[in-house]
Short mmCIF file of C-alpha atoms and ligand atoms in Angstrom, two decimals:
data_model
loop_
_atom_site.label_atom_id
_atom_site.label_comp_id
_atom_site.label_asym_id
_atom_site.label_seq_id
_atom_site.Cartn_x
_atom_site.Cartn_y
_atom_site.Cartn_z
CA UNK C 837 0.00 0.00 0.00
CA UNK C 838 2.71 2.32 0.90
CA UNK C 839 5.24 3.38 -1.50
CA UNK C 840 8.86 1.55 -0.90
CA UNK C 841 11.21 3.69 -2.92
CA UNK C 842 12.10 7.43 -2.71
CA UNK C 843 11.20 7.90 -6.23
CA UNK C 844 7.36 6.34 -5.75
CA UNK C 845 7.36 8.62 -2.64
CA UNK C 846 7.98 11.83 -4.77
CA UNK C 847 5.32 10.50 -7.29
CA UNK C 848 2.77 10.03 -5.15
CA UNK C 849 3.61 13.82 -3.01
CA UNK C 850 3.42 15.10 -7.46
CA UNK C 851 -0.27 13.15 -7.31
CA UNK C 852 -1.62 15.12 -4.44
CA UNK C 853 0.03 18.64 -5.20
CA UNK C 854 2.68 18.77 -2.22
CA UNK C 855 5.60 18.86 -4.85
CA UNK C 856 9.22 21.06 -4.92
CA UNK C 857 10.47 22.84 -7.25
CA UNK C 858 14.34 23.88 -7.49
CA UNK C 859 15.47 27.34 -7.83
CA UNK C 860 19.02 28.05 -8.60
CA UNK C 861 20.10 30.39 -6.04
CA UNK C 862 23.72 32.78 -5.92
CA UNK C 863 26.12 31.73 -3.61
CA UNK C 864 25.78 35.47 -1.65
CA UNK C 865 22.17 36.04 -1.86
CA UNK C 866 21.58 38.44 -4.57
CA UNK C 867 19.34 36.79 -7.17
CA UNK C 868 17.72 33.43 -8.23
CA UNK C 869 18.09 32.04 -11.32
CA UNK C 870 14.70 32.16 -12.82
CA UNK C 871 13.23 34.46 -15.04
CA UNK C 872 15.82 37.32 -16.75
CA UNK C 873 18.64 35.13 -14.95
CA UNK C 874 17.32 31.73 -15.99
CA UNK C 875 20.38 30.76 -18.55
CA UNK C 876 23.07 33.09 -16.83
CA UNK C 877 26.20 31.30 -15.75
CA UNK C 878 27.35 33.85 -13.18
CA UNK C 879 25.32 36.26 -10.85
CA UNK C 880 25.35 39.54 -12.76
CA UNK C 881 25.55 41.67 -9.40
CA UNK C 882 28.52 39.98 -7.63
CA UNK C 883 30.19 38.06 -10.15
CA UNK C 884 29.58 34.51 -8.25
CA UNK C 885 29.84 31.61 -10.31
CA UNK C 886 26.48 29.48 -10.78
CA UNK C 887 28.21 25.93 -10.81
CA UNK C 888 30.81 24.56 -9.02
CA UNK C 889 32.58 21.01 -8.91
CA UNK C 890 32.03 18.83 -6.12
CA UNK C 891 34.33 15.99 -4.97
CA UNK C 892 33.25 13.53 -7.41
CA UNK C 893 33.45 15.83 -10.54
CA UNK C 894 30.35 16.40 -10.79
CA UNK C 895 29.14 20.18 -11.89
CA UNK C 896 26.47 21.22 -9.15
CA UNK C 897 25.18 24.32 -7.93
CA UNK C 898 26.61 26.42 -5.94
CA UNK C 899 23.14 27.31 -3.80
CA UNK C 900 19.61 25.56 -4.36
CA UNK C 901 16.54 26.95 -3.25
CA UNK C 902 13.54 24.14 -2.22
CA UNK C 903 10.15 25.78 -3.13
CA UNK C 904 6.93 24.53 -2.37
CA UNK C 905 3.91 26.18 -4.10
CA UNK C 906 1.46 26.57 -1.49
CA UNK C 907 -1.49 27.29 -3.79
CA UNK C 908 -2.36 23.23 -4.58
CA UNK C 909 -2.29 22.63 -1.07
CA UNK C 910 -4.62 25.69 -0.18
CA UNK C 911 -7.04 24.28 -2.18
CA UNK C 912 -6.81 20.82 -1.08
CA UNK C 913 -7.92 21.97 1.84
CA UNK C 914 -11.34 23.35 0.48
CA UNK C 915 -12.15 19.58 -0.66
CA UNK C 916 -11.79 18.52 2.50
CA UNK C 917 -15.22 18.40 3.86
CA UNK C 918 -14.10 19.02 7.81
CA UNK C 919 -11.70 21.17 6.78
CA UNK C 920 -13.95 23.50 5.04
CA UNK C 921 -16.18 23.70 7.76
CA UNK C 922 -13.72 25.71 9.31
CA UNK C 923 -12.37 28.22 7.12
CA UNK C 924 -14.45 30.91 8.53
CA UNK C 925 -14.50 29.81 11.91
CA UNK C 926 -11.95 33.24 13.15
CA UNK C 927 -15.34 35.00 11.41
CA UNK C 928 -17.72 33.55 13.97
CA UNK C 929 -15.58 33.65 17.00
CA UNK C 930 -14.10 36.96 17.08
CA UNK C 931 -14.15 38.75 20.60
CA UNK C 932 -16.83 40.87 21.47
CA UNK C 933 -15.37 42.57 24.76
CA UNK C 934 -12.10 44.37 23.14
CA UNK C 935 -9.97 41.08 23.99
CA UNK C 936 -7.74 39.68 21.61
CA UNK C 937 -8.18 36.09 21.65
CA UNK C 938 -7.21 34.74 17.91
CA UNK C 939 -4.89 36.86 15.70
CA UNK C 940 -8.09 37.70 13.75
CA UNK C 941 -9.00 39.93 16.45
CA UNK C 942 -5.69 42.01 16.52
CA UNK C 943 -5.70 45.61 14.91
CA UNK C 944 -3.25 44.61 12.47
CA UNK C 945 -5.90 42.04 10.83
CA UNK C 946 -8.59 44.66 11.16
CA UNK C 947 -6.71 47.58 9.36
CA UNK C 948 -6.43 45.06 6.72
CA UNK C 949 -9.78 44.03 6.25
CA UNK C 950 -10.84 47.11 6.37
CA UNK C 951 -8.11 48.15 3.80
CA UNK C 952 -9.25 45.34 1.29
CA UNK C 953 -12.68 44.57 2.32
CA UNK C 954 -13.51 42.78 -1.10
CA UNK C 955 -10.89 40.30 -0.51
CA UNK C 956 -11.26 39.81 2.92
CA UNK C 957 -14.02 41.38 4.70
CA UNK C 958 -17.01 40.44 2.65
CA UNK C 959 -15.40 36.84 1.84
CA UNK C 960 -14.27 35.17 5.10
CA UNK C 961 -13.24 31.76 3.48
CA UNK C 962 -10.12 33.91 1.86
CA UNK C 963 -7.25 32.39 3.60
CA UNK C 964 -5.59 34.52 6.14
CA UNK C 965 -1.81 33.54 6.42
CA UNK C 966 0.94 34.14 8.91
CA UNK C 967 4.33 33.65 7.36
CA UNK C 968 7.00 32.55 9.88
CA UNK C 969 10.77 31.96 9.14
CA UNK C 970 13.66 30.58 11.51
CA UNK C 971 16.89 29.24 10.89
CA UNK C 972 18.28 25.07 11.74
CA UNK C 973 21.61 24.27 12.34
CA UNK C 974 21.18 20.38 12.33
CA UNK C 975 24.36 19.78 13.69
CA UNK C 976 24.35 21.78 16.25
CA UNK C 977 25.03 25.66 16.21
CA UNK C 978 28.74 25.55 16.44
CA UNK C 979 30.30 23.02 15.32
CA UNK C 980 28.81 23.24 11.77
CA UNK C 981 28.78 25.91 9.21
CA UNK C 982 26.09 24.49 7.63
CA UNK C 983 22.45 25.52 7.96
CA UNK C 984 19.01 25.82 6.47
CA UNK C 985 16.41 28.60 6.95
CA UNK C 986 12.77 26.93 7.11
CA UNK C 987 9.72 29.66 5.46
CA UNK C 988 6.75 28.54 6.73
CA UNK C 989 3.26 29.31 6.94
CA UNK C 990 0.04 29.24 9.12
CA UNK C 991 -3.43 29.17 8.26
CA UNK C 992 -5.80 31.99 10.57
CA UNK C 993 -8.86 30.83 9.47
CA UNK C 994 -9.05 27.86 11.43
CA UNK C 995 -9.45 27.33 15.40
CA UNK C 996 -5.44 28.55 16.61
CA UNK C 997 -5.18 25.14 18.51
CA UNK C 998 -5.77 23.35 14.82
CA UNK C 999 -3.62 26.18 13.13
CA UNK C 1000 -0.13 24.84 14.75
CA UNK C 1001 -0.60 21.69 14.45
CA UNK C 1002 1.60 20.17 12.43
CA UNK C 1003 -0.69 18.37 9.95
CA UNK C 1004 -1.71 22.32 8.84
CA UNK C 1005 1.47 24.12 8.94
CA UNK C 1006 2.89 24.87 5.45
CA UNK C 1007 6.71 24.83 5.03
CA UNK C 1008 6.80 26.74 1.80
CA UNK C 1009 10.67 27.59 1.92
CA UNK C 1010 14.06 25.69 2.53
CA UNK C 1011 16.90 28.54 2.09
CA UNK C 1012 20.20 26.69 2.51
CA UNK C 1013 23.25 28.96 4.23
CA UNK C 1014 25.37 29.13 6.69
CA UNK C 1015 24.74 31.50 9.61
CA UNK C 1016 22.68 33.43 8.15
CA UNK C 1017 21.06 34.59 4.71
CA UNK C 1018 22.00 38.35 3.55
CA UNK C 1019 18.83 38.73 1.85
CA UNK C 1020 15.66 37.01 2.72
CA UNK C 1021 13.68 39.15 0.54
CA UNK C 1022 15.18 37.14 -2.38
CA UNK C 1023 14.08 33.78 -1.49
CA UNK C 1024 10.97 35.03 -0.24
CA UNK C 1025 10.07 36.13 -3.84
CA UNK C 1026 8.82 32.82 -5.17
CA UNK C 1027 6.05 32.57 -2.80
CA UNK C 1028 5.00 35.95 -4.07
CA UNK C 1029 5.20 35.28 -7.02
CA UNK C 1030 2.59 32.41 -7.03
CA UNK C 1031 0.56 33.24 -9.72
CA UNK C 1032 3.35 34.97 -12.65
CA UNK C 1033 3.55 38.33 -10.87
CA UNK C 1034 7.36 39.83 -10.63
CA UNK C 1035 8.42 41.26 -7.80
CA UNK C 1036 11.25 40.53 -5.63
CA UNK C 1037 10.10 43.31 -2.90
CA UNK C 1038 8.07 41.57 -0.39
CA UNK C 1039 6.78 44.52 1.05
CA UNK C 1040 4.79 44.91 -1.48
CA UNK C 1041 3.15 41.69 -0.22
CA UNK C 1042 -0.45 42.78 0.95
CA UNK C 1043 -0.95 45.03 -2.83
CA UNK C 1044 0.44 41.55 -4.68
CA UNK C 1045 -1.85 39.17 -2.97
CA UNK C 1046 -4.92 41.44 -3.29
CA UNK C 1047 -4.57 41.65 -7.05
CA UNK C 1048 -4.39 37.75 -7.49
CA UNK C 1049 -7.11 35.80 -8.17
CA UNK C 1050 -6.88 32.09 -6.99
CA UNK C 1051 -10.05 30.40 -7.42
CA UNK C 1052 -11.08 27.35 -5.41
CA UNK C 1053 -14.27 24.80 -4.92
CA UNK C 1054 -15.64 24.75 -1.54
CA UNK C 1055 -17.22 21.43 -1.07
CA UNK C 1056 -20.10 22.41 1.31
CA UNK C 1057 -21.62 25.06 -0.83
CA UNK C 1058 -20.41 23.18 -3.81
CA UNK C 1059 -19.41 26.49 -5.68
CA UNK C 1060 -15.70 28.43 -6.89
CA UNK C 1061 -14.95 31.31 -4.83
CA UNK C 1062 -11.29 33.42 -4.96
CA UNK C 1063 -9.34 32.01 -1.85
CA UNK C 1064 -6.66 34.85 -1.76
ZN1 ZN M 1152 25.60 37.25 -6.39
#
């Protein structure tokens, strides 16, 4: 029933949606290869080489970025029928005494629904996402140079007990580096860029999102509605 090799394992993750793409990445952080840069050998801001040899001979790159589109999985869980009971369950339990309870309820999620009330406001099923990021060292801190930084991403429309479990976190990003990555904004620029729009500012995250539209079937009221 289960798969036995890696490569039926990777098949079956390409089946459900929860595949990786690689991204070329520069050795010092300044660009990915993708887009304009696709075909370039060498970063055009610092000169870095793409490839390098490794031990073996072998020409590899010099920096790989793991990306996991997030989108697929998003609307995987709209098919799910418990699931999407729940995706506007922050709607129906917000505080009504001035507590905050559930990140919905903090003034940072109101000034944004009231900012964009067509995406979020009148639409509570649009997902409302937390992005977290925090670097490993899996051999331990200091006797290894070698470390990943871990994007991931949690889901506020569900009950907050649900939302950290580890079944519904998203890891979206795996940055390889060493102590620490110059410039996140770089790698961060793929998850932006979910449905073809450029940017590599994520600042500009909130005015990105809000012109995307990312449709979605919600099994309960068995109709498409934008999720993002
Ligand atoms: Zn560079």
């Amino acid at each position: 029933m289960l798969p036995s090799t890696c490569r039926e394992v990777r098949q079956l993750l390409v089946k459900l949606g929860i595949e990786y793409k690689q991204i070329h990445a520069c050795k010092n952080d300044c660009i990915l290869y993708r887009d304009e840069y696709k075909d370039n050998e060498e970063c055009p801001v610092c000169k870095e080489k793409r490839y390098r040899t490794d031990v073996q001979g072998s020409t590899v790159p010099n920096k790989v970025l793991r990306h996991m589109p997030i989108v697929p999985r998003l609307q995987r869980m709209f098919r799910c029928k418990s699931l999407a009971q729940l995706m506007d369950w922050h709607a129906k339990n917000r505080s009504k005494d001035g507590f905050m309870r559930i990140p919905m309820d903090s003034k940072a999620m109101k000034h944004i629904e009231e900012k964009w009330p067509r995406k979020f406001k009148d639409e509570p099923r649009s997902i409302r996402l937390g992005l977290a990021m925090d670097g490993v060292h899996p051999f331990s801190f200091l006797s290894s140079n070698y470390g990943v930084f871990l994007v991931g991403l949690i889901v506020y429309n569900i009950p907050p007990w649900m939302s950290v479990r580890k079944e519904h976190l998203m890891l979206t990003l795996i940055v390889p580096g060493k102590h620490q990555v110059k410039k996140m904004d770089v790698y961060i620029a793929p998850f932006i860029n979910i449905t073809g729009f450029k940017t590599h500012d994520y600042h500009n995250f909130m005015k990105v999102l809000t012109s995307i539209n990312c449709y979605s079937y919600h099994l309960l009221t068995k109709t498409y509605f934008d999720i993002l």
